[in-house]
Coordinates of C-alpha atoms in Angstrom, one line a residue:
X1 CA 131.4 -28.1 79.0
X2 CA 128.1 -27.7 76.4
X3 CA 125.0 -29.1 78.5
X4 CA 122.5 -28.4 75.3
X5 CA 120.8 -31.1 73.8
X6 CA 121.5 -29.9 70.1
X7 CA 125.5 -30.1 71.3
X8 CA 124.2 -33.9 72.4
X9 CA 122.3 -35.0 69.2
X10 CA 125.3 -33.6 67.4
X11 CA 127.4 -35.7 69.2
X12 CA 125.2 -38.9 68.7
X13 CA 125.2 -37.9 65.0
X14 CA 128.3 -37.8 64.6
X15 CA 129.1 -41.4 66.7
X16 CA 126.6 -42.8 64.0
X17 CA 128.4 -41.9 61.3
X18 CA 132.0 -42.7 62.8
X19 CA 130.1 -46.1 63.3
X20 CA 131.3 -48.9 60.6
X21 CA 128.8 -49.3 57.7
X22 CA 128.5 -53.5 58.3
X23 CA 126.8 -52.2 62.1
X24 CA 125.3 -49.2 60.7
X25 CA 122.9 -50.9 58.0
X26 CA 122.1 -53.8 60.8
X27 CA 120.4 -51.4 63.2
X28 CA 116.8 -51.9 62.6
X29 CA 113.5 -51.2 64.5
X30 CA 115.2 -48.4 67.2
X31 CA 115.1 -45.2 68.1
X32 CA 117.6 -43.4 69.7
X33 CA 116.4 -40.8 73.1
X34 CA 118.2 -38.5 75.3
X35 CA 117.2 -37.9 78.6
X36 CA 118.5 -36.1 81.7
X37 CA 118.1 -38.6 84.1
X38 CA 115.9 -42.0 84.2
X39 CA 112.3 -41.5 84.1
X40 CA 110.5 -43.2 87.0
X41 CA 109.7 -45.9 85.1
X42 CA 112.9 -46.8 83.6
X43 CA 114.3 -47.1 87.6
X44 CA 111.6 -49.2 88.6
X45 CA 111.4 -51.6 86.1
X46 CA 115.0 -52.3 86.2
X47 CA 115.2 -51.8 89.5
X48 CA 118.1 -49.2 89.0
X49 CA 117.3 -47.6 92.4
X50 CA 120.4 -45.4 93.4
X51 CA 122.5 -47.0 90.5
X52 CA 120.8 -44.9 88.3
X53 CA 122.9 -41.8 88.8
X54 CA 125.5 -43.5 87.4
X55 CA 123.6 -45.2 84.3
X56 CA 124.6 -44.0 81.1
X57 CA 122.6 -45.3 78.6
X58 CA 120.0 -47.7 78.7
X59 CA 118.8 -50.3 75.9
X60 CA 115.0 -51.2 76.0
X61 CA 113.7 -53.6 73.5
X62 CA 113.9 -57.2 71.7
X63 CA 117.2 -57.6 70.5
X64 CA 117.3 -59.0 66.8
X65 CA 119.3 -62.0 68.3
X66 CA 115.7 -63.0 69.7
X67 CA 112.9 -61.8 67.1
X68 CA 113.5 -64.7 64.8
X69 CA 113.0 -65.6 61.5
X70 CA 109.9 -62.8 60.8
X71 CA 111.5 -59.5 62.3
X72 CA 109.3 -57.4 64.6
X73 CA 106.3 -57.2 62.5
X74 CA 104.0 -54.5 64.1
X75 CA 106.5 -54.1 67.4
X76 CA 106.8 -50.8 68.6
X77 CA 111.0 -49.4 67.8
X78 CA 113.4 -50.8 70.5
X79 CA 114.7 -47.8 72.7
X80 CA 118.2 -46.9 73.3
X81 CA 118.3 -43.9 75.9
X82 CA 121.6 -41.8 76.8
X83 CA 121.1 -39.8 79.9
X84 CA 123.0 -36.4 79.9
X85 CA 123.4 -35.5 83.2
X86 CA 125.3 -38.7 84.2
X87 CA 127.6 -38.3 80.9
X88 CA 128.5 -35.0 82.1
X89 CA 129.1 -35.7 85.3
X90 CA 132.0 -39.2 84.0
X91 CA 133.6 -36.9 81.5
X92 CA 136.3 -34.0 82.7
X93 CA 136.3 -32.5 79.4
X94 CA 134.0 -31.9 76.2
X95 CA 136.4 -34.4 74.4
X96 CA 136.2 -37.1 77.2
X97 CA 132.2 -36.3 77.2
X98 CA 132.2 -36.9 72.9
X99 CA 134.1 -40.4 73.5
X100 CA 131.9 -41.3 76.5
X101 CA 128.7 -40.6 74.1
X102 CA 130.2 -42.2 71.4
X103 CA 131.0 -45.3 74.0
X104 CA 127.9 -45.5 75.8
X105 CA 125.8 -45.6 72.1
X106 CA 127.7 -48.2 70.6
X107 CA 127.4 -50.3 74.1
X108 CA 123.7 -49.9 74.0
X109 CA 123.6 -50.6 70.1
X110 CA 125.5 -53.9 71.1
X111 CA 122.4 -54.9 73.2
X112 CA 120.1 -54.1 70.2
X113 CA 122.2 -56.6 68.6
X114 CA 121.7 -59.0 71.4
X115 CA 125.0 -59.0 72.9
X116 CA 125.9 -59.6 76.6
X117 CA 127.7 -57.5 78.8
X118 CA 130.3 -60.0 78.8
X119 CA 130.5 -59.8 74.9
X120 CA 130.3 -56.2 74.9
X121 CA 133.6 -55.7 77.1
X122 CA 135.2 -58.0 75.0
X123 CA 134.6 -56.6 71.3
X124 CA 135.6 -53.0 73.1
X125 CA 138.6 -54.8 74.6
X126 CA 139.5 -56.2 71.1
X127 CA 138.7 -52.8 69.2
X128 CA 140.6 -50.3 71.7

C-alpha cells in the first residue's frame, strides 16, 4: 500500500471534490493537516492516551454551529488532522485505505459543522 504523503493529499483531494457542493461551499475558516501520529499535545489535551493509535482524524476548532452571528473574526483556522499511520494500519487494501480517508474527513468536517457523534453515525447511516 502507498505510505507517501503526496499519495495522501491526493487522496484528501480527491474526497473534497467527491464531496457535495451544498457541504463544500459551507466549510469555512479550516485547514486540513496530515500527520503520522498525534503530536504530544493533541494526546494530552484530549486525553487520548493509548486510544490514540487508533484515532483517525481529529477536529480542533469552534464549530460554526457555535461562532454566532459574526463568524470568527480574527480566529486562527479550525484544524482537521488525518493521521496516516493509523489509516494504514484499519485499511487492508489501497481502495479500503481511499474510502477510510474519504470517511474519516467527511466525519471530522461534520464536527466543523458542529455535529455530534451521535449525528454523525446517523447522516453516514442514512447516506450508506
Amino acid at each position: 500500500m502507498p505510505e507517501t504523503e503526496a499519495y495522501f493529499r491526493h487522496a484528501i483531494a480527491l474526497a473534497l471534490e467527491q464531496m457535495p457542493e451544498e457541504f463544500r461551499s459551507r466549510l469555512d475558516n479550516v485547514n486540513i493537516f496530515l500527520e503520522n501520529f498525534p503530536t504530544q499535545e493533541q494526546v494530552v489535551k484530549f486525553k487520548l492516551r493509548e486510544k490514540h493509535v487508533n484515532l483517525l482524524g481529529l477536529y480542533e476548532g469552534v464549530p460554526q454551529n457555535r461562532r454566532g452571528r459574526y463568524g470568527v473574526g480574527g480566529a486562527l483556522p479550525d484544524k482537521i488532522s488525518l493521521f496516516m499511520q493509523p489509516l494504514m494500519f484499519a485499511s487492508r487494501s489501497e481502495e479500503e485505505l481511499v474510502k477510510q480517508i474519504k470517511a474519516t474527513l467527511y466525519h471530522e468536517i461534520g464536527h466543523h459543522f458542529g455535529m455530534s457523534e451521535e449525528e454523525i453515525r446517523k447522516a453516514t447511516k442514512k447516506n450508506s
